[in-house]
mmCIF file with all atom_site columns, C-alpha atoms in Angstrom:
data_model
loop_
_atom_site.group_PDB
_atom_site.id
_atom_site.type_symbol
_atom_site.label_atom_id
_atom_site.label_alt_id
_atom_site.label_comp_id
_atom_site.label_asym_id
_atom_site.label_entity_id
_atom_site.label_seq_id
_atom_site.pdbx_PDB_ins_code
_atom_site.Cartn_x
_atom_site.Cartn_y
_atom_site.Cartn_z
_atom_site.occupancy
_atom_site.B_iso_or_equiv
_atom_site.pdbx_formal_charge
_atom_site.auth_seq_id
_atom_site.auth_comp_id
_atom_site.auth_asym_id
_atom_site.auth_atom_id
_atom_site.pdbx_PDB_model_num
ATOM 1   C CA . UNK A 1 1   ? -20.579 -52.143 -1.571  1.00 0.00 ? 218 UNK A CA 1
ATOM 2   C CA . UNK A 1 2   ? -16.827 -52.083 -1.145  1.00 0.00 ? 219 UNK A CA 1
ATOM 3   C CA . UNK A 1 3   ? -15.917 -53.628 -4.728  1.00 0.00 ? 220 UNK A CA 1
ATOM 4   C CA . UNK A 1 4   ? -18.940 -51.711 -6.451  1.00 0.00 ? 221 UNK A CA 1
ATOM 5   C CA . UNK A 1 5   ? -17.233 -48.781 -5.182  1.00 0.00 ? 222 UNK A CA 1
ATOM 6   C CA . UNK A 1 6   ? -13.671 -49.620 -6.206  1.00 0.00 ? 223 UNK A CA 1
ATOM 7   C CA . UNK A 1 7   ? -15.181 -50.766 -9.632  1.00 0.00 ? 224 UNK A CA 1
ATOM 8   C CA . UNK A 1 8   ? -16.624 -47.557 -9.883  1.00 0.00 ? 225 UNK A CA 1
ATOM 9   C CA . UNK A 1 9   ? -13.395 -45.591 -8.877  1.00 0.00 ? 226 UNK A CA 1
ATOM 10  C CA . UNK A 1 10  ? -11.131 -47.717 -11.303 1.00 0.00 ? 227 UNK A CA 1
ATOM 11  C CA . UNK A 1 11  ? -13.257 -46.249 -14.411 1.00 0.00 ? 228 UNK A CA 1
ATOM 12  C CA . UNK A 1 12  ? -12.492 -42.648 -13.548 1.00 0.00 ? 229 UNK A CA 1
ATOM 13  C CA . UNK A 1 13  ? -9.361  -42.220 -15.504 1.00 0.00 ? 230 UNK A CA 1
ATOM 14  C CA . UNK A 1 14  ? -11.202 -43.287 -18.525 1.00 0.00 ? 231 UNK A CA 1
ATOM 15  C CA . UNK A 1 15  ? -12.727 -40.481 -19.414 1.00 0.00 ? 232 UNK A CA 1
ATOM 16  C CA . UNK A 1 16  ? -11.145 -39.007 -22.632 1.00 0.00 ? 233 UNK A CA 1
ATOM 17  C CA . UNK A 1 17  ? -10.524 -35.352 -21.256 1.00 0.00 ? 234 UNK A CA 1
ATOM 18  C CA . UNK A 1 18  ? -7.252  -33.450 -19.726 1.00 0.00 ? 235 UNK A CA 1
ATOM 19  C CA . UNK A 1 19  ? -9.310  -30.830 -17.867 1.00 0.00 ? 236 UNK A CA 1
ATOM 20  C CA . UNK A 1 20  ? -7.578  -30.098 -14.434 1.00 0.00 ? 237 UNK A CA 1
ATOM 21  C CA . UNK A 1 21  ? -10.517 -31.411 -12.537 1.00 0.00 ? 238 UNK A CA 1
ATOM 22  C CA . UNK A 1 22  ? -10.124 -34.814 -14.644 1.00 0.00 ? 239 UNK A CA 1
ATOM 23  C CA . UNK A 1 23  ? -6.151  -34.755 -13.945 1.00 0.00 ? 240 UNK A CA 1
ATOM 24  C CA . UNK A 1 24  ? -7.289  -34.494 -10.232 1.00 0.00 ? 241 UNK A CA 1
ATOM 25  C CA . UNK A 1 25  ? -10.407 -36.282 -10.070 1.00 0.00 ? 242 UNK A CA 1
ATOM 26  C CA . UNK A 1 26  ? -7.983  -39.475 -11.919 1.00 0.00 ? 243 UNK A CA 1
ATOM 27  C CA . UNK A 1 27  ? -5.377  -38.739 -9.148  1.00 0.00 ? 244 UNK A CA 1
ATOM 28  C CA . UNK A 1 28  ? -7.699  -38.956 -6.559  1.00 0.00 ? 245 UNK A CA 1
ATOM 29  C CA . UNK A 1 29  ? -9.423  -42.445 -7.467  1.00 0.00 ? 246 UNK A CA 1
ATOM 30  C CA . UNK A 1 30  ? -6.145  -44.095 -8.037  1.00 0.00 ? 247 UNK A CA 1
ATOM 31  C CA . UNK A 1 31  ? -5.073  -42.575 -4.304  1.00 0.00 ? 248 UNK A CA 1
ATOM 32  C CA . UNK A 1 32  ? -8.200  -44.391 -3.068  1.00 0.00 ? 249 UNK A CA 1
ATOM 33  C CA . UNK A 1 33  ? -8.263  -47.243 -4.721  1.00 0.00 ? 250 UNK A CA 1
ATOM 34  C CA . UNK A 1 34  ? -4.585  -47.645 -3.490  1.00 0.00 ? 251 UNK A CA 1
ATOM 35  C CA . UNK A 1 35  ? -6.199  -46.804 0.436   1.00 0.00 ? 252 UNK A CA 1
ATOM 36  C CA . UNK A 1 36  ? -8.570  -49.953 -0.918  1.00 0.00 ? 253 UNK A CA 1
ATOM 37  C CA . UNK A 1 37  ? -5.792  -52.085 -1.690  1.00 0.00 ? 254 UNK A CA 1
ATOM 38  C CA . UNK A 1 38  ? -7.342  -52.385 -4.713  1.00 0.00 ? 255 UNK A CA 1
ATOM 39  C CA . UNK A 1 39  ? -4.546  -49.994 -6.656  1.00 0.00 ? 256 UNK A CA 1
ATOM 40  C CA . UNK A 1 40  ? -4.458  -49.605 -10.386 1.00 0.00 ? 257 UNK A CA 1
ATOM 41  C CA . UNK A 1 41  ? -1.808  -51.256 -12.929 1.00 0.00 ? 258 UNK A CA 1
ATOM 42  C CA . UNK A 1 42  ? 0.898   -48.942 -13.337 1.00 0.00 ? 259 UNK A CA 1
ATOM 43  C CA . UNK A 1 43  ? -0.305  -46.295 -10.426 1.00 0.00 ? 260 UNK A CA 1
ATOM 44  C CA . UNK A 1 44  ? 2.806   -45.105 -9.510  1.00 0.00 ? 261 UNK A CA 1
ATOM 45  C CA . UNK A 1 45  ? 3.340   -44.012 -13.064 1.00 0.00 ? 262 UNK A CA 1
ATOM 46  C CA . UNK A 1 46  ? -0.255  -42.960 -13.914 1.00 0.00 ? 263 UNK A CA 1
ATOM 47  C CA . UNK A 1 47  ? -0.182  -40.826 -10.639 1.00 0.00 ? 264 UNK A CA 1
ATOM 48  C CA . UNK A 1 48  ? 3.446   -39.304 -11.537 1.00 0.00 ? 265 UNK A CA 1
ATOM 49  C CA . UNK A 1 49  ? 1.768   -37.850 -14.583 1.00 0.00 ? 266 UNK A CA 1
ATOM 50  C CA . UNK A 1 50  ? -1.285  -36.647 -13.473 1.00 0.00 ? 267 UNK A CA 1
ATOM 51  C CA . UNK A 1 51  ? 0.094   -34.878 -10.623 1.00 0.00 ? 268 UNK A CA 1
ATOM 52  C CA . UNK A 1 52  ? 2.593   -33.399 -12.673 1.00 0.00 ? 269 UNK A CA 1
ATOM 53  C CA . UNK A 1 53  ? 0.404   -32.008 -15.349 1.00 0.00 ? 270 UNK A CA 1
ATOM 54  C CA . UNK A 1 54  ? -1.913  -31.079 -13.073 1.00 0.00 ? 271 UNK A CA 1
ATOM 55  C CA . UNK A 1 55  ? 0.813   -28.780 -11.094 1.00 0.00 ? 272 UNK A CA 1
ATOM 56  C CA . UNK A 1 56  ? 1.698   -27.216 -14.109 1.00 0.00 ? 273 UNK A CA 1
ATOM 57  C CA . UNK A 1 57  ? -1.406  -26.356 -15.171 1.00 0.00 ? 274 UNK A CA 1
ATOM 58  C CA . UNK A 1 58  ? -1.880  -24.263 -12.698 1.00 0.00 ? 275 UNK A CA 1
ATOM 59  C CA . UNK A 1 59  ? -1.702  -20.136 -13.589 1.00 0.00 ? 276 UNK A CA 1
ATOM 60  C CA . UNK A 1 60  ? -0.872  -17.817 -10.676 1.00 0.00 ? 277 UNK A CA 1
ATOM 61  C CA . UNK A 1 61  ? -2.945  -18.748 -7.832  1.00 0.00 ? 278 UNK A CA 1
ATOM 62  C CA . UNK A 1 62  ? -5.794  -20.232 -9.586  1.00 0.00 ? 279 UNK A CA 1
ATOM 63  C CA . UNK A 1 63  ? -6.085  -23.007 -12.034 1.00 0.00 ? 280 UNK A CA 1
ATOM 64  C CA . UNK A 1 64  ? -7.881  -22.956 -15.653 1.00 0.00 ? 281 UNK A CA 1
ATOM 65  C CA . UNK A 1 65  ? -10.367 -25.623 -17.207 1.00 0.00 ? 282 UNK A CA 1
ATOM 66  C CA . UNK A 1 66  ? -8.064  -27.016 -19.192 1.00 0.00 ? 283 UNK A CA 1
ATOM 67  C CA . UNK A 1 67  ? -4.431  -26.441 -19.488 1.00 0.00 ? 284 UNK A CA 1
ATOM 68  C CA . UNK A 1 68  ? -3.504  -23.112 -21.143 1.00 0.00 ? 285 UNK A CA 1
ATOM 69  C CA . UNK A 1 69  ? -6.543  -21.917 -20.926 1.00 0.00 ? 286 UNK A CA 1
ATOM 70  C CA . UNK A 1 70  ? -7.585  -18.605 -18.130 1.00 0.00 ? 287 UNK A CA 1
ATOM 71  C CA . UNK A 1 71  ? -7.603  -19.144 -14.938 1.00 0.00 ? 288 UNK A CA 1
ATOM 72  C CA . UNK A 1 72  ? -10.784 -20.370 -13.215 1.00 0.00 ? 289 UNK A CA 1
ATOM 73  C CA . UNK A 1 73  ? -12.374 -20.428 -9.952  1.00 0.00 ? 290 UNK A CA 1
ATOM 74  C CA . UNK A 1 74  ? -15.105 -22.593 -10.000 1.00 0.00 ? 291 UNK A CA 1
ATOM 75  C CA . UNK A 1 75  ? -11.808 -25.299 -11.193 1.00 0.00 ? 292 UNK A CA 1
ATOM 76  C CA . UNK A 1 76  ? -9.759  -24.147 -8.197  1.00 0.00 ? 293 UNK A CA 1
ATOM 77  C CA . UNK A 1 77  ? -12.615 -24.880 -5.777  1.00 0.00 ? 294 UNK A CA 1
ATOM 78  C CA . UNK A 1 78  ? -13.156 -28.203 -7.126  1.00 0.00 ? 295 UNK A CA 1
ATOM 79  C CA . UNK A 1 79  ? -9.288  -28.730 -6.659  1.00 0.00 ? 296 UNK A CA 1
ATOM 80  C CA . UNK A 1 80  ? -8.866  -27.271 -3.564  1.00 0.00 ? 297 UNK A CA 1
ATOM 81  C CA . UNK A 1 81  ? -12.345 -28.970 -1.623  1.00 0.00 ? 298 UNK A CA 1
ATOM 82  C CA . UNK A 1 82  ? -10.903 -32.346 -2.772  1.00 0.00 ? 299 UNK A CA 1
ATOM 83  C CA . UNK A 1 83  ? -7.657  -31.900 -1.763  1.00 0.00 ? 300 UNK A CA 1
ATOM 84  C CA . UNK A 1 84  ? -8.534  -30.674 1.226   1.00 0.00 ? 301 UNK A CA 1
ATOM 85  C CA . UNK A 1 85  ? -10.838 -34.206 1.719   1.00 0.00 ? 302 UNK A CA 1
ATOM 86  C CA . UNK A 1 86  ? -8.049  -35.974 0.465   1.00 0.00 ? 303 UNK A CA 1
ATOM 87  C CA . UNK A 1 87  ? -5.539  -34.492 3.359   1.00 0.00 ? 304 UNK A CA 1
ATOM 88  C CA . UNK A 1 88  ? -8.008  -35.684 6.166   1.00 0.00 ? 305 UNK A CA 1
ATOM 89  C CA . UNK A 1 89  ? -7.987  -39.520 4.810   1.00 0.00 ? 306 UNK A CA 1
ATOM 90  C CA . UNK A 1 90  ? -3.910  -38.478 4.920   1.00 0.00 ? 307 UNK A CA 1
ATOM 91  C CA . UNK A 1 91  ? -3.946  -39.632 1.126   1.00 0.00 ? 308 UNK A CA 1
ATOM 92  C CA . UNK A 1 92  ? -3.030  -35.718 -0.535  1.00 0.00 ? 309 UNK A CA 1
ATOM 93  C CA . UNK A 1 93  ? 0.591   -35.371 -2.290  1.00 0.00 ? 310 UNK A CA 1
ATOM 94  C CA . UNK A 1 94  ? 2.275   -32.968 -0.087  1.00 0.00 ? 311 UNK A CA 1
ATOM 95  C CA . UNK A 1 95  ? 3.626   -30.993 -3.065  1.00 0.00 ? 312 UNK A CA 1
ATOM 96  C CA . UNK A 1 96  ? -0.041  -30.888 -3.899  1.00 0.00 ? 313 UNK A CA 1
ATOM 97  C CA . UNK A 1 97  ? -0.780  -29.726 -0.596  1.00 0.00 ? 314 UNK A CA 1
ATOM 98  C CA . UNK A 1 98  ? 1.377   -26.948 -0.855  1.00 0.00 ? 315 UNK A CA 1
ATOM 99  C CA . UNK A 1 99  ? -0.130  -25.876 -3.845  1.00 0.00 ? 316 UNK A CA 1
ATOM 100 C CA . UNK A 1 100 ? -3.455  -25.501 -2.226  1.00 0.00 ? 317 UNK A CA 1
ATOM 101 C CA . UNK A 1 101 ? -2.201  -24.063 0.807   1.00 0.00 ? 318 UNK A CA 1
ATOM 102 C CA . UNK A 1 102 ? -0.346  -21.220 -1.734  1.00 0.00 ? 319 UNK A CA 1
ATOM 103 C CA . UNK A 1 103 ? -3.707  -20.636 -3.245  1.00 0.00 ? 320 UNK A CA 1
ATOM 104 C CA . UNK A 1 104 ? -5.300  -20.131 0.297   1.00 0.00 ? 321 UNK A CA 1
ATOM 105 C CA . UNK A 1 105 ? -2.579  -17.812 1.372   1.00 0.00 ? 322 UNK A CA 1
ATOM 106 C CA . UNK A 1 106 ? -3.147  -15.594 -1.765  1.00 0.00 ? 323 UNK A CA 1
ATOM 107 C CA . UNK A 1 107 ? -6.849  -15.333 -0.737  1.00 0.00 ? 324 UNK A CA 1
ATOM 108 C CA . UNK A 1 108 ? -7.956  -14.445 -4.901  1.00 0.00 ? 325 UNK A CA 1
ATOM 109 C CA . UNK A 1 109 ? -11.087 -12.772 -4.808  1.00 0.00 ? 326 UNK A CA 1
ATOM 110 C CA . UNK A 1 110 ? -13.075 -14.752 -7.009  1.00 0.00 ? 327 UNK A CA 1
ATOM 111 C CA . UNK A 1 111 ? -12.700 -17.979 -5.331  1.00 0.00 ? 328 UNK A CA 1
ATOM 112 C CA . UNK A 1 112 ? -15.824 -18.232 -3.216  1.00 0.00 ? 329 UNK A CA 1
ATOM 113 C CA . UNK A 1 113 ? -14.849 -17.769 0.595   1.00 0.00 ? 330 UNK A CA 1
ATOM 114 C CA . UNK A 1 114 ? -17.153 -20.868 1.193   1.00 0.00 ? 331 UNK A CA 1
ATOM 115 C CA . UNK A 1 115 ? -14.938 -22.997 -0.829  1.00 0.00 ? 332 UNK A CA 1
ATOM 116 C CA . UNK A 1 116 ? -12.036 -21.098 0.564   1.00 0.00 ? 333 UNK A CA 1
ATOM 117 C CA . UNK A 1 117 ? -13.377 -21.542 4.396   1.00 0.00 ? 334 UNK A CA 1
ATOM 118 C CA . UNK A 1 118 ? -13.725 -25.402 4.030   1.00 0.00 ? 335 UNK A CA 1
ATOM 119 C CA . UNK A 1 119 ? -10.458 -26.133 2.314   1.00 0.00 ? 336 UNK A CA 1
ATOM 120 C CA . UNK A 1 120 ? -8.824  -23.849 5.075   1.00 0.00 ? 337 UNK A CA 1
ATOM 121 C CA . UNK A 1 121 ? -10.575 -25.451 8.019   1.00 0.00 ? 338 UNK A CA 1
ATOM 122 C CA . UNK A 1 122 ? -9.341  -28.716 6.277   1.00 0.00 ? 339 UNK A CA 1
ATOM 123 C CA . UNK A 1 123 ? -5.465  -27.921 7.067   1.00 0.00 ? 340 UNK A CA 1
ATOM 124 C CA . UNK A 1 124 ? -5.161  -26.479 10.979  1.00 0.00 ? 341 UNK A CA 1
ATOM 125 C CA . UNK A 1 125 ? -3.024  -29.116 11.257  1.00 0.00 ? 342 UNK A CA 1
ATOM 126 C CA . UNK A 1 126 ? -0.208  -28.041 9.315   1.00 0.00 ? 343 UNK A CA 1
ATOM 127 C CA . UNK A 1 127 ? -1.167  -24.537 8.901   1.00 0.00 ? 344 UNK A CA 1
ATOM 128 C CA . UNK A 1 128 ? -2.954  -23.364 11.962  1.00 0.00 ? 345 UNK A CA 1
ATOM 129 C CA . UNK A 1 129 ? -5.267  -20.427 12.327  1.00 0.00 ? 346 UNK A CA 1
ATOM 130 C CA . UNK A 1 130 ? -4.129  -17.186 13.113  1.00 0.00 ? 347 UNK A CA 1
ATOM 131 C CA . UNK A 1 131 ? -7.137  -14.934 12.759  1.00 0.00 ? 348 UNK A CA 1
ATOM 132 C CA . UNK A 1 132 ? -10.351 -15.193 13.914  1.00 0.00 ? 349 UNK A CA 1
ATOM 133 C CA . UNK A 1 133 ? -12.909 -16.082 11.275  1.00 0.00 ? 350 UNK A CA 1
ATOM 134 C CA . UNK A 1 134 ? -16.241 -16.447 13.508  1.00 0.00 ? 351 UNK A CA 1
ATOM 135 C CA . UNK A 1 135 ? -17.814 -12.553 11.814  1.00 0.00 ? 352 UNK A CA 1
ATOM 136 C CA . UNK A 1 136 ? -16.690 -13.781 8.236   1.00 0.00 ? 353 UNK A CA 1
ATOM 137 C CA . UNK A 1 137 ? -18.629 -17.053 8.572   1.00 0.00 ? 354 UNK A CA 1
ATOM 138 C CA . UNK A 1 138 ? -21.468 -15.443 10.306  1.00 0.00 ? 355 UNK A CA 1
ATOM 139 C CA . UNK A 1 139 ? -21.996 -12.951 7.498   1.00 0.00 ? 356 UNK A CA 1
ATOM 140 C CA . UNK A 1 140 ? -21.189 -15.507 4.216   1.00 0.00 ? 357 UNK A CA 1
ATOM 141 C CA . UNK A 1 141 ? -23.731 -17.867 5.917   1.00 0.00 ? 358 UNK A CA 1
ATOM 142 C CA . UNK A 1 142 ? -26.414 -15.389 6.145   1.00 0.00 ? 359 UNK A CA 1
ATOM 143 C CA . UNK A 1 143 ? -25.885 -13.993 2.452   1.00 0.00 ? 360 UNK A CA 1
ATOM 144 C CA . UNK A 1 144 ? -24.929 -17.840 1.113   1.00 0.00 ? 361 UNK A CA 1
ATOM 145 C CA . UNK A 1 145 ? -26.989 -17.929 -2.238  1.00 0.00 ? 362 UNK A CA 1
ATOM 146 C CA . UNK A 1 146 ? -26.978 -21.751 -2.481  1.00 0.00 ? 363 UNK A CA 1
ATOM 147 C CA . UNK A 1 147 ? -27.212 -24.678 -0.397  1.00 0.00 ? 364 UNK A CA 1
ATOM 148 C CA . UNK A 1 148 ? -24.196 -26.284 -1.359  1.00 0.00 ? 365 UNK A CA 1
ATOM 149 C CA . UNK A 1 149 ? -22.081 -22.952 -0.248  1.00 0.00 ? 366 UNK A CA 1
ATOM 150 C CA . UNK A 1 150 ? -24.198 -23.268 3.494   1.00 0.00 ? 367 UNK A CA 1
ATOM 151 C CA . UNK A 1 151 ? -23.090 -26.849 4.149   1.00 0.00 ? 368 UNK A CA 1
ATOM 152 C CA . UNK A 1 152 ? -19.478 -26.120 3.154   1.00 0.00 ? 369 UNK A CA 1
ATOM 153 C CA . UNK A 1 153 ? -19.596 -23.210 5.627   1.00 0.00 ? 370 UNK A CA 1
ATOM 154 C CA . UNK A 1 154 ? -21.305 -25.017 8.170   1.00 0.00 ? 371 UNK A CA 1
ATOM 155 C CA . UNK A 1 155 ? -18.758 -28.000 7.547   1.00 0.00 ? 372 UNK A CA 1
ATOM 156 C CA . UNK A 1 156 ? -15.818 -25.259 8.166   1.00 0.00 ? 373 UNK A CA 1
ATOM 157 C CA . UNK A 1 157 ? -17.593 -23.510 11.484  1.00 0.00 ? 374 UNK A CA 1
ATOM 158 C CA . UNK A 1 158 ? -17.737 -26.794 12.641  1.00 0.00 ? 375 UNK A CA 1
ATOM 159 C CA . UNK A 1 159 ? -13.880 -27.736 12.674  1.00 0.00 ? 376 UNK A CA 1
ATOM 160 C CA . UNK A 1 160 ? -13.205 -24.281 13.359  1.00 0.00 ? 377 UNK A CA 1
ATOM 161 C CA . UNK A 1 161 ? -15.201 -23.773 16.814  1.00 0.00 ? 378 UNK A CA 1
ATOM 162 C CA . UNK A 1 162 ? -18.025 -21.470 15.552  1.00 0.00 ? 379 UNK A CA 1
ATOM 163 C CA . UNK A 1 163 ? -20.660 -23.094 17.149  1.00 0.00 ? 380 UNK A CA 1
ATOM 164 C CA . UNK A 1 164 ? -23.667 -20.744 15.889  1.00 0.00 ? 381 UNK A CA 1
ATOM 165 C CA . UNK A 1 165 ? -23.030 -21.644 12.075  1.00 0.00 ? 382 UNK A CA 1
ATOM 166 C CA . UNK A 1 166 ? -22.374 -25.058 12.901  1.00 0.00 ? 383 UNK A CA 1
ATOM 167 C CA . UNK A 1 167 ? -25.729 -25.367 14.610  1.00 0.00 ? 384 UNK A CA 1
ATOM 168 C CA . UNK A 1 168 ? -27.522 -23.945 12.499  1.00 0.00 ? 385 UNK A CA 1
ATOM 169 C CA . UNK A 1 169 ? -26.177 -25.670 9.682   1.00 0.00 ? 386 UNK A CA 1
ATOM 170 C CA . UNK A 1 170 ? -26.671 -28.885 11.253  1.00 0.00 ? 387 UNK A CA 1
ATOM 171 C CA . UNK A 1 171 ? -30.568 -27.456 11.472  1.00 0.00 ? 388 UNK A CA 1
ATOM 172 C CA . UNK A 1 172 ? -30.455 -26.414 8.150   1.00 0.00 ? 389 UNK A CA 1
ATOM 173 C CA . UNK A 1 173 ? -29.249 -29.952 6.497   1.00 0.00 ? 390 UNK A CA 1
ATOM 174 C CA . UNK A 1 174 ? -31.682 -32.154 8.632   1.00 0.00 ? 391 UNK A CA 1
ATOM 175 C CA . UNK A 1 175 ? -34.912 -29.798 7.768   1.00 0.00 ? 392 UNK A CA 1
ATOM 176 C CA . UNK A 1 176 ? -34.303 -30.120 4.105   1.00 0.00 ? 393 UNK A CA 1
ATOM 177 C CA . UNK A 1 177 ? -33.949 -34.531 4.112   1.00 0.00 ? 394 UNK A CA 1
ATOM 178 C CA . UNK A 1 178 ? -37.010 -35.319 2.047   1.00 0.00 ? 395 UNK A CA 1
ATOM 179 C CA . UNK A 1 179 ? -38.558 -39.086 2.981   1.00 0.00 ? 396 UNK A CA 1
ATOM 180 C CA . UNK A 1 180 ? -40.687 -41.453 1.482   1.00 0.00 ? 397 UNK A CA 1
ATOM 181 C CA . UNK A 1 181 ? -41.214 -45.249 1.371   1.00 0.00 ? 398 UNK A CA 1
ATOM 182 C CA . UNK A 1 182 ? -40.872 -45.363 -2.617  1.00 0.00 ? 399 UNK A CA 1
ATOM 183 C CA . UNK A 1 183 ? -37.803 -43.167 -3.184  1.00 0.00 ? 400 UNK A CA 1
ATOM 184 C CA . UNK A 1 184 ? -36.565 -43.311 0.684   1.00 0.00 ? 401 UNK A CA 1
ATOM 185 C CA . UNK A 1 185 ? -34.203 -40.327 2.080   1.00 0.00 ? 402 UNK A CA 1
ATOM 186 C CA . UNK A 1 186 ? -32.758 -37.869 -0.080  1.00 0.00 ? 403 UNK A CA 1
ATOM 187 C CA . UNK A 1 187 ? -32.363 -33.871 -0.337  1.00 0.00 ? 404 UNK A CA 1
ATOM 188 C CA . UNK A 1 188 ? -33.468 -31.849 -3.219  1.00 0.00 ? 405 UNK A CA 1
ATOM 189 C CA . UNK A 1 189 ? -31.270 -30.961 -5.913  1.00 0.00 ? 406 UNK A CA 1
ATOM 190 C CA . UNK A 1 190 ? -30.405 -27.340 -6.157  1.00 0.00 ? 407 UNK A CA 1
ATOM 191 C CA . UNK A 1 191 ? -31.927 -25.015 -8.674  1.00 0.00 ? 408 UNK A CA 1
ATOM 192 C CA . UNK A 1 192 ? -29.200 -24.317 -10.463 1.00 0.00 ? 409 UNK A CA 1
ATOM 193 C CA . UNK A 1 193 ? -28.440 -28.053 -11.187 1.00 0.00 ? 410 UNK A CA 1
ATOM 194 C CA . UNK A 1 194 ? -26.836 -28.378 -14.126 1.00 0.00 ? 411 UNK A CA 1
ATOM 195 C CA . UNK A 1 195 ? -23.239 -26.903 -12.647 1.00 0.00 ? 412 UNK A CA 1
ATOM 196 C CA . UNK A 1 196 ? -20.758 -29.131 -10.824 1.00 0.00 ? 413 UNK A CA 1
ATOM 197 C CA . UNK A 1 197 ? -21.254 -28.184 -7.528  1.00 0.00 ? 414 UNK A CA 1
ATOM 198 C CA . UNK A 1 198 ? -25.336 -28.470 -8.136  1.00 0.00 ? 415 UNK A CA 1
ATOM 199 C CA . UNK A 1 199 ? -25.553 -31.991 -8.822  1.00 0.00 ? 416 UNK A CA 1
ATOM 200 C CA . UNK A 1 200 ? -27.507 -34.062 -7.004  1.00 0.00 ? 417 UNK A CA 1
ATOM 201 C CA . UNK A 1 201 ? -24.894 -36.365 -6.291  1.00 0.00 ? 418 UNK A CA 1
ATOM 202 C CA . UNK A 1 202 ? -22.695 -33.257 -4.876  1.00 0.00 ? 419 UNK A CA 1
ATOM 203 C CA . UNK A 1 203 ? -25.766 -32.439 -3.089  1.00 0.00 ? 420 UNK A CA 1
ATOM 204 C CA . UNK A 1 204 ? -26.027 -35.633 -1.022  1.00 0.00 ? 421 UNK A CA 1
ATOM 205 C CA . UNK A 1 205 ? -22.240 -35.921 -0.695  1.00 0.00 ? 422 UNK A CA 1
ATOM 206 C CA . UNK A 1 206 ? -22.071 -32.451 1.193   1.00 0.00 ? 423 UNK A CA 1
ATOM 207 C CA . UNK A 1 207 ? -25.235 -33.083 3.258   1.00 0.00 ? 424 UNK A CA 1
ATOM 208 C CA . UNK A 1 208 ? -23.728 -36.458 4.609   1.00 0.00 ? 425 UNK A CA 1
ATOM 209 C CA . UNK A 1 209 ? -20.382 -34.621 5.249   1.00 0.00 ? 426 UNK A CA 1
ATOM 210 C CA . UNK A 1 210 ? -22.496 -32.271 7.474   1.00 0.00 ? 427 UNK A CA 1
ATOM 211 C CA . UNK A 1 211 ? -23.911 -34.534 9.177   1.00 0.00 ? 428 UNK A CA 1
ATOM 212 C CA . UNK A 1 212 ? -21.281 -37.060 9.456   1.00 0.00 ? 429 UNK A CA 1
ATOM 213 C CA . UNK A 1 213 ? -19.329 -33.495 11.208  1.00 0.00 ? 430 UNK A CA 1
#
């Protein structure tokens, strides 16, 4: 499983595109594949550049689809959830790191306070909490309009001490495993499929994070 998984890793950067969540999503596989001891040719290099173009991409707090273009939220999230994964493996750039942390501290208003409420739980370590966030996750859990946006919640109430979210989260995630002999265990995709954070795949990565919290 461990080489299938590198294998699968070291085709990431070839994908022909320069979106900011390909600059990152390359940066990240090399950083793992590195963790693997299984490191690309010329990572040092390759990683230089993507980290670099992928700093300067960003636009104020947030960062756009592709270089240039507006800035974009549903792009920051994806930035900011994997960097945040990437700090608890202890993998993230720290310059990257900071540039997360800026985009947390800004608090923009269309970055979803789920995504925002994971990332942040992600970072007590270096930036530890100084207000109490129990009533926030209490209400964005009860008016979450997607699965995906429960289980990052839950994930953060978890790390963060809120023990009714977490709990009910955890219930949440284990009522909706689907079983069978033929297909075996798996969790419906979400209606709205077809964006990122939909997927199927992103689907059963979050529910094992939950659980695995």
């Amino acid at each position: 499983p461990a080489k299938a998984v590198a294998e699968s890793l070291a085709q990431v950067p070839n994908w022909p595109y320069e979106s900011s969540d390909q600059l990152f999503a390359n940066l990240a596989a090399s950083l793992l594949l590195r963790e693997m001891k299984a490191p690309l040719a010329n990572a040092d290099t390759l990683e230089e550049g993507w980290l670099n173009r992928l700093l300067a991409a960003k636009r104020g707090d947030l960062w756009p689809w592709f270089p240039g273009g507006p800035e974009d939220a549903y792009a920051t999230a994806e930035i900011c959830l994997g960097t945040a994964r990437l700090h608890r493996l202890g993998l993230a750039p720290k310059v990257l790191e900071d540039s997360v942390i800026a985009t947390l501290k800004a608090k923009p208003k269309t970055l979803s306070f789920a995504a925002w409420a994971y990332t942040r739980s992600a970072f007590t370590d270096v930036w530890p909490l100084e207000e109490d966030l129990t009533d926030s996750l209490l209400l964005a859990y009860r008016e979450a309009k997607s699965v995906q946006e429960r289980r990052l919640l839950a994930v953060a109430a978890k790390r963060l001490g809120v023990k009714t979210v977490a709990d009910t989260g955890l219930k949440d995630v284990t009522d909706a495993i689907n079983a069978s002999k033929t297909w075996g265990v798996w969790w419906p995709q979400e209606r709205i499929w077809w964006i990122w954070w939909g997927t199927p795949i992103e689907s059963h990565v979050l529910g094992l994070e939950t659980l695995l919290e």
